[in-house]
Structures are given as C-alpha cells and as structure tokens.
mmCIF file of C-alpha atoms in Angstrom:
data_model
loop_
_atom_site.group_PDB
_atom_site.id
_atom_site.type_symbol
_atom_site.label_atom_id
_atom_site.label_comp_id
_atom_site.label_asym_id
_atom_site.label_seq_id
_atom_site.Cartn_x
_atom_site.Cartn_y
_atom_site.Cartn_z
ATOM 1 C CA MET A 10 115.103 72.849 74.140
ATOM 2 C CA SER A 11 115.274 69.553 72.252
ATOM 3 C CA SER A 12 112.234 67.788 70.852
ATOM 4 C CA SER A 13 111.538 64.526 69.060
ATOM 5 C CA ARG A 14 108.390 65.841 67.350
ATOM 6 C CA VAL A 15 108.292 65.471 63.566
ATOM 7 C CA PHE A 16 107.214 68.715 61.938
ATOM 8 C CA SER A 17 104.973 68.525 58.888
ATOM 9 C CA PRO A 18 105.308 71.155 56.112
ATOM 10 C CA LEU A 19 101.936 72.607 57.135
ATOM 11 C CA TYR A 20 103.045 72.860 60.774
ATOM 12 C CA LEU A 21 106.220 74.611 59.669
ATOM 13 C CA LEU A 22 104.251 77.106 57.576
ATOM 14 C CA LEU A 23 101.939 77.837 60.486
ATOM 15 C CA SER A 24 104.899 78.216 62.814
ATOM 16 C CA ILE A 25 106.654 80.608 60.432
ATOM 17 C CA SER A 26 103.440 82.599 60.036
ATOM 18 C CA LEU A 27 103.072 82.876 63.823
ATOM 19 C CA LEU A 28 106.697 83.960 64.224
ATOM 20 C CA LEU A 29 106.309 86.666 61.572
ATOM 21 C CA GLN A 30 103.115 87.862 63.223
ATOM 22 C CA LEU A 31 104.816 87.954 66.614
ATOM 23 C CA ALA A 32 107.841 89.784 65.211
ATOM 24 C CA VAL A 33 105.575 92.643 64.123
ATOM 25 C CA ALA A 34 103.369 92.580 67.230
ATOM 26 C CA LEU A 35 106.355 92.562 69.573
ATOM 27 C CA ASP A 36 107.703 95.876 68.351
ATOM 28 C CA PRO A 37 106.928 98.461 71.033
ATOM 29 C CA ILE A 38 104.196 100.899 70.055
ATOM 30 C CA PHE A 39 105.240 103.557 72.536
ATOM 31 C CA HIS A 40 107.032 104.068 75.829
ATOM 32 C CA GLU A 41 107.311 106.739 78.512
ATOM 33 C CA CYS A 42 109.969 107.279 81.184
ATOM 34 C CA ASN A 43 110.045 109.760 84.033
ATOM 35 C CA THR A 44 113.062 111.983 84.542
ATOM 36 C CA THR A 45 114.163 110.721 87.962
ATOM 37 C CA SER A 46 116.933 108.129 87.880
ATOM 38 C CA PHE A 47 118.037 105.461 90.323
ATOM 39 C CA THR A 48 121.595 104.341 90.936
ATOM 40 C CA PRO A 49 122.831 101.280 89.009
ATOM 41 C CA ASN A 50 123.357 98.234 91.228
ATOM 42 C CA SER A 51 121.292 99.853 93.973
ATOM 43 C CA THR A 52 118.700 98.080 96.123
ATOM 44 C CA TYR A 53 115.959 99.628 93.978
ATOM 45 C CA ASN A 54 117.653 98.202 90.885
ATOM 46 C CA GLU A 55 117.772 94.748 92.455
ATOM 47 C CA ASN A 56 114.117 94.942 93.501
ATOM 48 C CA LEU A 57 113.096 96.064 90.016
ATOM 49 C CA ASN A 58 114.949 93.216 88.314
ATOM 50 C CA THR A 59 113.397 90.673 90.667
ATOM 51 C CA LEU A 60 109.887 92.072 90.272
ATOM 52 C CA LEU A 61 110.106 92.141 86.469
ATOM 53 C CA SER A 62 111.255 88.523 86.537
ATOM 54 C CA GLN A 63 108.305 87.585 88.752
ATOM 55 C CA LEU A 64 105.817 89.354 86.481
ATOM 56 C CA ASN A 65 107.346 87.630 83.479
ATOM 57 C CA SER A 66 106.729 84.262 85.150
ATOM 58 C CA THR A 67 103.245 84.832 86.571
ATOM 59 C CA THR A 68 101.461 87.070 84.047
ATOM 60 C CA PRO A 69 101.015 84.511 81.219
ATOM 61 C CA LEU A 70 99.165 82.146 83.579
ATOM 62 C CA THR A 71 96.153 84.466 83.872
ATOM 63 C CA GLY A 72 96.901 87.246 81.380
ATOM 64 C CA SER A 73 97.752 89.841 84.007
ATOM 65 C CA GLY A 74 99.729 90.347 87.174
ATOM 66 C CA ASN A 75 100.907 92.985 89.595
ATOM 67 C CA GLY A 76 102.980 93.170 92.726
ATOM 68 C CA SER A 77 105.478 95.118 94.775
ATOM 69 C CA LEU A 78 108.851 94.330 96.266
ATOM 70 C CA GLY A 79 111.079 95.888 98.900
ATOM 71 C CA GLN A 80 110.648 98.567 101.519
ATOM 72 C CA SER A 81 110.503 102.355 101.148
ATOM 73 C CA PRO A 82 112.481 104.153 99.780
ATOM 74 C CA ASP A 83 113.531 101.212 97.604
ATOM 75 C CA GLN A 84 110.079 99.702 97.097
ATOM 76 C CA VAL A 85 109.021 99.131 93.490
ATOM 77 C CA TYR A 86 105.508 98.488 92.146
ATOM 78 C CA GLY A 87 104.870 96.743 88.850
ATOM 79 C CA LEU A 88 101.994 95.653 86.635
ATOM 80 C CA ALA A 89 101.833 93.588 83.454
ATOM 81 C CA SER A 90 98.767 92.928 81.337
ATOM 82 C CA CYS A 91 98.168 91.071 78.079
ATOM 83 C CA ARG A 92 95.355 91.689 75.606
ATOM 84 C CA GLY A 93 92.347 89.686 76.649
ATOM 85 C CA ASP A 94 92.022 87.537 73.519
ATOM 86 C CA ILE A 95 95.574 86.187 73.199
ATOM 87 C CA ASN A 96 96.925 82.866 74.421
ATOM 88 C CA SER A 97 99.553 82.291 77.098
ATOM 89 C CA THR A 98 102.354 81.639 74.603
ATOM 90 C CA VAL A 99 101.951 85.002 72.897
ATOM 91 C CA CYS A 100 101.434 86.687 76.264
ATOM 92 C CA GLN A 101 104.692 85.171 77.515
ATOM 93 C CA ALA A 102 106.601 86.345 74.443
ATOM 94 C CA CYS A 103 105.208 89.857 74.758
ATOM 95 C CA ILE A 104 105.902 90.232 78.483
ATOM 96 C CA THR A 105 109.410 88.830 78.050
ATOM 97 C CA SER A 106 110.144 91.439 75.386
ATOM 98 C CA ALA A 107 108.590 94.166 77.530
ATOM 99 C CA ALA A 108 110.628 93.268 80.611
ATOM 100 C CA ILE A 109 113.837 93.510 78.598
ATOM 101 C CA GLU A 110 113.065 96.542 76.476
ATOM 102 C CA ILE A 111 111.527 98.718 79.187
ATOM 103 C CA GLN A 112 114.949 98.745 80.853
ATOM 104 C CA GLN A 113 116.673 99.500 77.570
ATOM 105 C CA TYR A 114 114.404 102.402 76.621
ATOM 106 C CA CYS A 115 114.150 103.725 80.200
ATOM 107 C CA GLN A 116 117.502 102.745 81.639
ATOM 108 C CA TYR A 117 117.802 103.518 85.360
ATOM 109 C CA LYS A 118 114.526 105.462 85.474
ATOM 110 C CA GLU A 119 112.414 105.149 88.617
ATOM 111 C CA GLU A 120 109.162 104.996 86.660
ATOM 112 C CA ALA A 121 108.409 103.700 83.160
ATOM 113 C CA ILE A 122 105.738 102.175 80.941
ATOM 114 C CA ILE A 123 105.902 100.373 77.595
ATOM 115 C CA TRP A 124 103.050 99.415 75.274
ATOM 116 C CA TYR A 125 102.822 96.704 72.630
ATOM 117 C CA GLU A 126 99.922 95.539 70.498
ATOM 118 C CA TYR A 127 99.472 92.507 72.759
ATOM 119 C CA CYS A 128 100.623 93.701 76.185
ATOM 120 C CA GLN A 129 101.821 96.501 78.387
ATOM 121 C CA LEU A 130 104.188 96.687 81.338
ATOM 122 C CA LYS A 131 104.815 99.463 83.836
ATOM 123 C CA TYR A 132 106.649 100.007 87.103
ATOM 124 C CA SER A 133 107.066 102.845 89.575
ATOM 125 C CA ASN A 134 108.519 103.730 92.943
ATOM 126 C CA LEU A 135 105.001 104.928 93.886
ATOM 127 C CA ASP A 136 101.927 102.801 94.566
ATOM 128 C CA PHE A 137 99.692 103.262 91.511
ATOM 129 C CA PHE A 138 97.420 100.235 91.925
ATOM 130 C CA GLY A 139 93.734 101.000 91.411
ATOM 131 C CA GLN A 140 94.342 104.564 90.279
ATOM 132 C CA ILE A 141 93.444 105.926 86.848
ATOM 133 C CA ASP A 142 96.587 106.997 85.039
ATOM 134 C CA TYR A 143 95.922 110.257 83.191
ATOM 135 C CA ARG A 144 99.596 111.135 82.809
ATOM 136 C CA GLU A 145 100.896 108.719 80.195
ATOM 137 C CA ALA A 146 98.723 108.557 77.085
ATOM 138 C CA PHE A 147 99.184 108.500 73.346
ATOM 139 C CA TYR A 148 97.120 108.106 70.216
ATOM 140 C CA ASP A 149 97.754 106.911 66.675
ATOM 141 C CA ALA A 150 95.522 107.483 63.666
ATOM 142 C CA LEU A 151 96.530 104.285 61.959
ATOM 143 C CA PHE A 152 94.687 104.359 58.688
ATOM 144 C CA SER A 153 93.314 106.469 55.832
ATOM 145 C CA ASN A 154 90.503 108.989 55.804
ATOM 146 C CA VAL A 155 86.944 107.783 55.235
ATOM 147 C CA SER A 156 84.499 109.318 52.766
ATOM 148 C CA ASP A 157 81.855 110.315 55.325
ATOM 149 C CA PRO A 158 83.813 111.259 58.470
ATOM 150 C CA ALA A 159 80.880 112.589 60.519
ATOM 151 C CA SER A 160 78.806 109.436 60.150
ATOM 152 C CA PHE A 161 81.814 107.151 60.594
ATOM 153 C CA ASN A 162 82.909 109.024 63.712
ATOM 154 C CA THR A 163 79.464 108.497 65.242
ATOM 155 C CA SER A 164 79.664 104.775 64.458
ATOM 156 C CA VAL A 165 83.096 104.502 66.081
ATOM 157 C CA ILE A 166 81.886 106.114 69.299
ATOM 158 C CA ASN A 167 78.684 104.048 69.349
ATOM 159 C CA LEU A 168 80.632 100.807 68.938
ATOM 160 C CA LEU A 169 83.226 101.685 71.563
ATOM 161 C CA LYS A 170 80.534 102.635 74.072
ATOM 162 C CA VAL A 171 78.736 99.315 73.541
ATOM 163 C CA VAL A 172 81.974 97.362 73.946
ATOM 164 C CA GLU A 173 82.865 99.452 76.985
ATOM 165 C CA GLY A 174 79.606 98.397 78.632
ATOM 166 C CA GLN A 175 80.580 94.768 78.121
ATOM 167 C CA ALA A 176 84.143 95.243 79.327
ATOM 168 C CA ILE A 177 83.347 96.880 82.661
ATOM 169 C CA VAL A 178 81.305 93.841 83.773
ATOM 170 C CA SER A 179 83.763 91.224 82.490
ATOM 171 C CA PRO A 180 86.367 89.564 84.742
ATOM 172 C CA LYS A 181 89.220 90.711 82.489
ATOM 173 C CA LEU A 182 87.830 94.225 81.972
ATOM 174 C CA PHE A 183 88.114 93.410 78.262
ATOM 175 C CA ALA A 184 85.667 93.155 75.375
ATOM 176 C CA MET A 185 85.520 93.149 71.583
ATOM 177 C CA GLY A 186 82.673 93.826 69.194
ATOM 178 C CA SER A 187 81.676 94.803 65.676
ATOM 179 C CA LEU A 188 79.191 97.067 63.941
ATOM 180 C CA GLY A 189 78.001 97.277 60.352
ATOM 181 C CA VAL A 190 78.705 100.621 58.717
ATOM 182 C CA GLY A 191 77.026 101.306 55.393
ATOM 183 C CA ASN A 192 76.392 98.500 52.941
ATOM 184 C CA SER A 193 79.743 96.744 52.889
ATOM 185 C CA THR A 194 81.911 97.863 55.816
ATOM 186 C CA THR A 195 82.205 96.306 59.256
ATOM 187 C CA LEU A 196 83.812 98.218 62.070
ATOM 188 C CA TYR A 197 85.664 96.236 64.755
ATOM 189 C CA GLY A 198 86.437 97.594 68.215
ATOM 190 C CA LEU A 199 88.322 96.506 71.309
ATOM 191 C CA VAL A 200 88.589 98.038 74.782
ATOM 192 C CA GLN A 201 90.490 96.985 77.887
ATOM 193 C CA CYS A 202 91.473 98.253 81.325
ATOM 194 C CA THR A 203 94.319 97.088 83.525
ATOM 195 C CA PRO A 204 93.121 94.491 86.052
ATOM 196 C CA ASP A 205 93.888 96.603 89.120
ATOM 197 C CA LEU A 206 91.082 99.050 88.304
ATOM 198 C CA SER A 207 87.591 98.790 89.709
ATOM 199 C CA SER A 208 84.709 98.542 87.251
ATOM 200 C CA ALA A 209 83.791 102.154 88.007
ATOM 201 C CA ASN A 210 87.330 103.434 87.422
ATOM 202 C CA CYS A 211 87.567 101.369 84.249
ATOM 203 C CA GLU A 212 84.413 103.041 82.958
ATOM 204 C CA THR A 213 85.742 106.488 83.889
ATOM 205 C CA CYS A 214 89.038 105.832 82.125
ATOM 206 C CA LEU A 215 87.373 104.510 78.970
ATOM 207 C CA ASP A 216 84.866 107.371 78.874
ATOM 208 C CA TRP A 217 87.793 109.782 79.041
ATOM 209 C CA ILE A 218 89.744 108.337 76.109
ATOM 210 C CA ILE A 219 86.659 107.660 73.953
ATOM 211 C CA GLY A 220 85.895 111.343 74.379
ATOM 212 C CA PHE A 221 89.055 112.135 72.409
ATOM 213 C CA VAL A 222 87.893 110.307 69.266
ATOM 214 C CA PRO A 223 86.470 113.458 67.597
ATOM 215 C CA ARG A 224 89.625 115.459 68.340
ATOM 216 C CA TYR A 225 92.361 113.032 67.381
ATOM 217 C CA LEU A 226 90.811 110.288 65.221
ATOM 218 C CA TYR A 227 88.063 112.120 63.338
ATOM 219 C CA GLY A 228 87.341 110.456 60.007
ATOM 220 C CA LYS A 229 90.109 107.862 60.346
ATOM 221 C CA SER A 230 89.263 104.286 59.365
ATOM 222 C CA GLY A 231 91.320 102.987 62.292
ATOM 223 C CA GLY A 232 92.888 104.301 65.445
ATOM 224 C CA ILE A 233 94.168 103.609 68.909
ATOM 225 C CA ILE A 234 94.386 105.487 72.197
ATOM 226 C CA MET A 235 96.290 103.972 75.111
ATOM 227 C CA THR A 236 96.922 105.174 78.649
ATOM 228 C CA GLY A 237 98.570 103.540 81.623
ATOM 229 C CA THR A 238 95.230 102.057 82.699
ATOM 230 C CA CYS A 239 92.927 101.709 79.671
ATOM 231 C CA GLU A 240 92.938 101.534 75.905
ATOM 232 C CA PHE A 241 90.827 101.114 72.815
ATOM 233 C CA GLN A 242 91.488 100.117 69.233
ATOM 234 C CA TYR A 243 89.228 100.078 66.205
ATOM 235 C CA HIS A 244 89.549 99.411 62.493
ATOM 236 C CA THR A 245 87.694 97.883 59.546
ATOM 237 C CA TYR A 246 89.101 94.365 59.689
ATOM 238 C CA PRO A 247 88.789 91.673 62.379
ATOM 239 C CA PHE A 248 91.256 91.452 65.227
ATOM 240 C CA GLU A 249 93.465 88.408 64.944
ATOM 241 C CA ALA A 250 93.071 86.198 68.000
ATOM 242 C CA THR A 251 96.376 84.518 68.780
#
C-alpha cells in the first residue's frame, strides 16, 4: 500500500519498536489439534477456509467474533478473541497470524485451537458456543522463584479473584488489576473469558483455573494458565497495552 506520509525519525523508531513487540507477541504460545482429519479440498475444508477468513475480517472491529458455516456433516464452528486491552491493529495482526498458523500446525484436523499472547482462535465440527472447555488447557511458569512462596501465592490468588469479580460483570469478560506485595513489589494480573460464555460460566471457568495456582505456579513470580474458554496471567511488571 503506497503512502505520501513523511515519516519522522521518532515515528520510525516507534514503528520499529511496535514491529519488534508484535514479532515476539505473534509467536504462538501453544496449540492443540484433535486426531480426526478431514479430506483436503472437501466441503468441510472450503467451509473452514471461508469461516477463518470471515473471522479475520470481523474480529478486529470489536475484539471478538464467532460464527458457523455450512450444514452437517460439513458444518464448522469458529471463534476468535483478542486480549481486551489491545487495539484493532494488533488484534488484526494476531488473528491473521492465527488463521494461517492454525492450519499449518493442525493441517486437515477437524478441531483445533491456537493461543497467542494477544489472541486465540479455535474451530470445530461440533457446536461449542457457550460451553466451558475443560479439554484443552496448558500452563507456563514463566519466571523465577520468589523468596516467600506461601505469602506470594496467597497474593496471586487474592489478586486474580478480585480481577475475576470485575471481569465477569464487564462486557468483554476481561479485567486487569494490581496489588502491592511487600515493600517494593507490585503484582499485576489479567483474566479473560471468551465472549460466548455467560457471566456464570466465565466465573466457573476462572475459578477452575485459579484453583490450579498452588499446584502448578506455586512460588513463581509470573505465570499463565489458558484454556479454550478462559485464561489468566500474572507477573511483577505492568502489562503493555498496545
């Protein structure tokens, strides 16, 4: 796309910084594929390609989107969701990458999901809208051990529960917050559910994954747990709004 805009050195630096940030954020964190395959060039394949293209076009406008296409047994359901604090440009870049890479990582699979720092995308031959997804989930203890794990663990859970209470009453089912820990540390937390969930199901999903903090993230200064329908992240530095 051509442009007559004159770029200042500062604008170029900011643009380069954003591109570097996006390059890191647009690496997939994790993906899952089911074992059942569909036939290349089949009707299901055509419906999937069309639906992914539609989600890529519509999701950045509001930050989320879902839909279905076709008739059984070739009907496909899809959902895309961006992190609640990012702008439409970053959302577009993330969903575009997801729509391409989900088919590379899960080629010809009837059901798949891919997670990024800024978005997630999933599709299935089954109607999953509004249902809590307990099947696909992963965690990552991102950072180092803290000096007082018991106290820190309590602070993590307290913060996530407060932010959860804010998220389940928000239109995006998304919230962020912070909590002072000790004399010099601030803990930052983020929770989000996919937009197809009800407030009650969002709360149930978040309660479930927050309950795994002591088992998988005990004493870690940062961590993440993501499922097909909800997620949380926390660490000791602010989230970068983009």
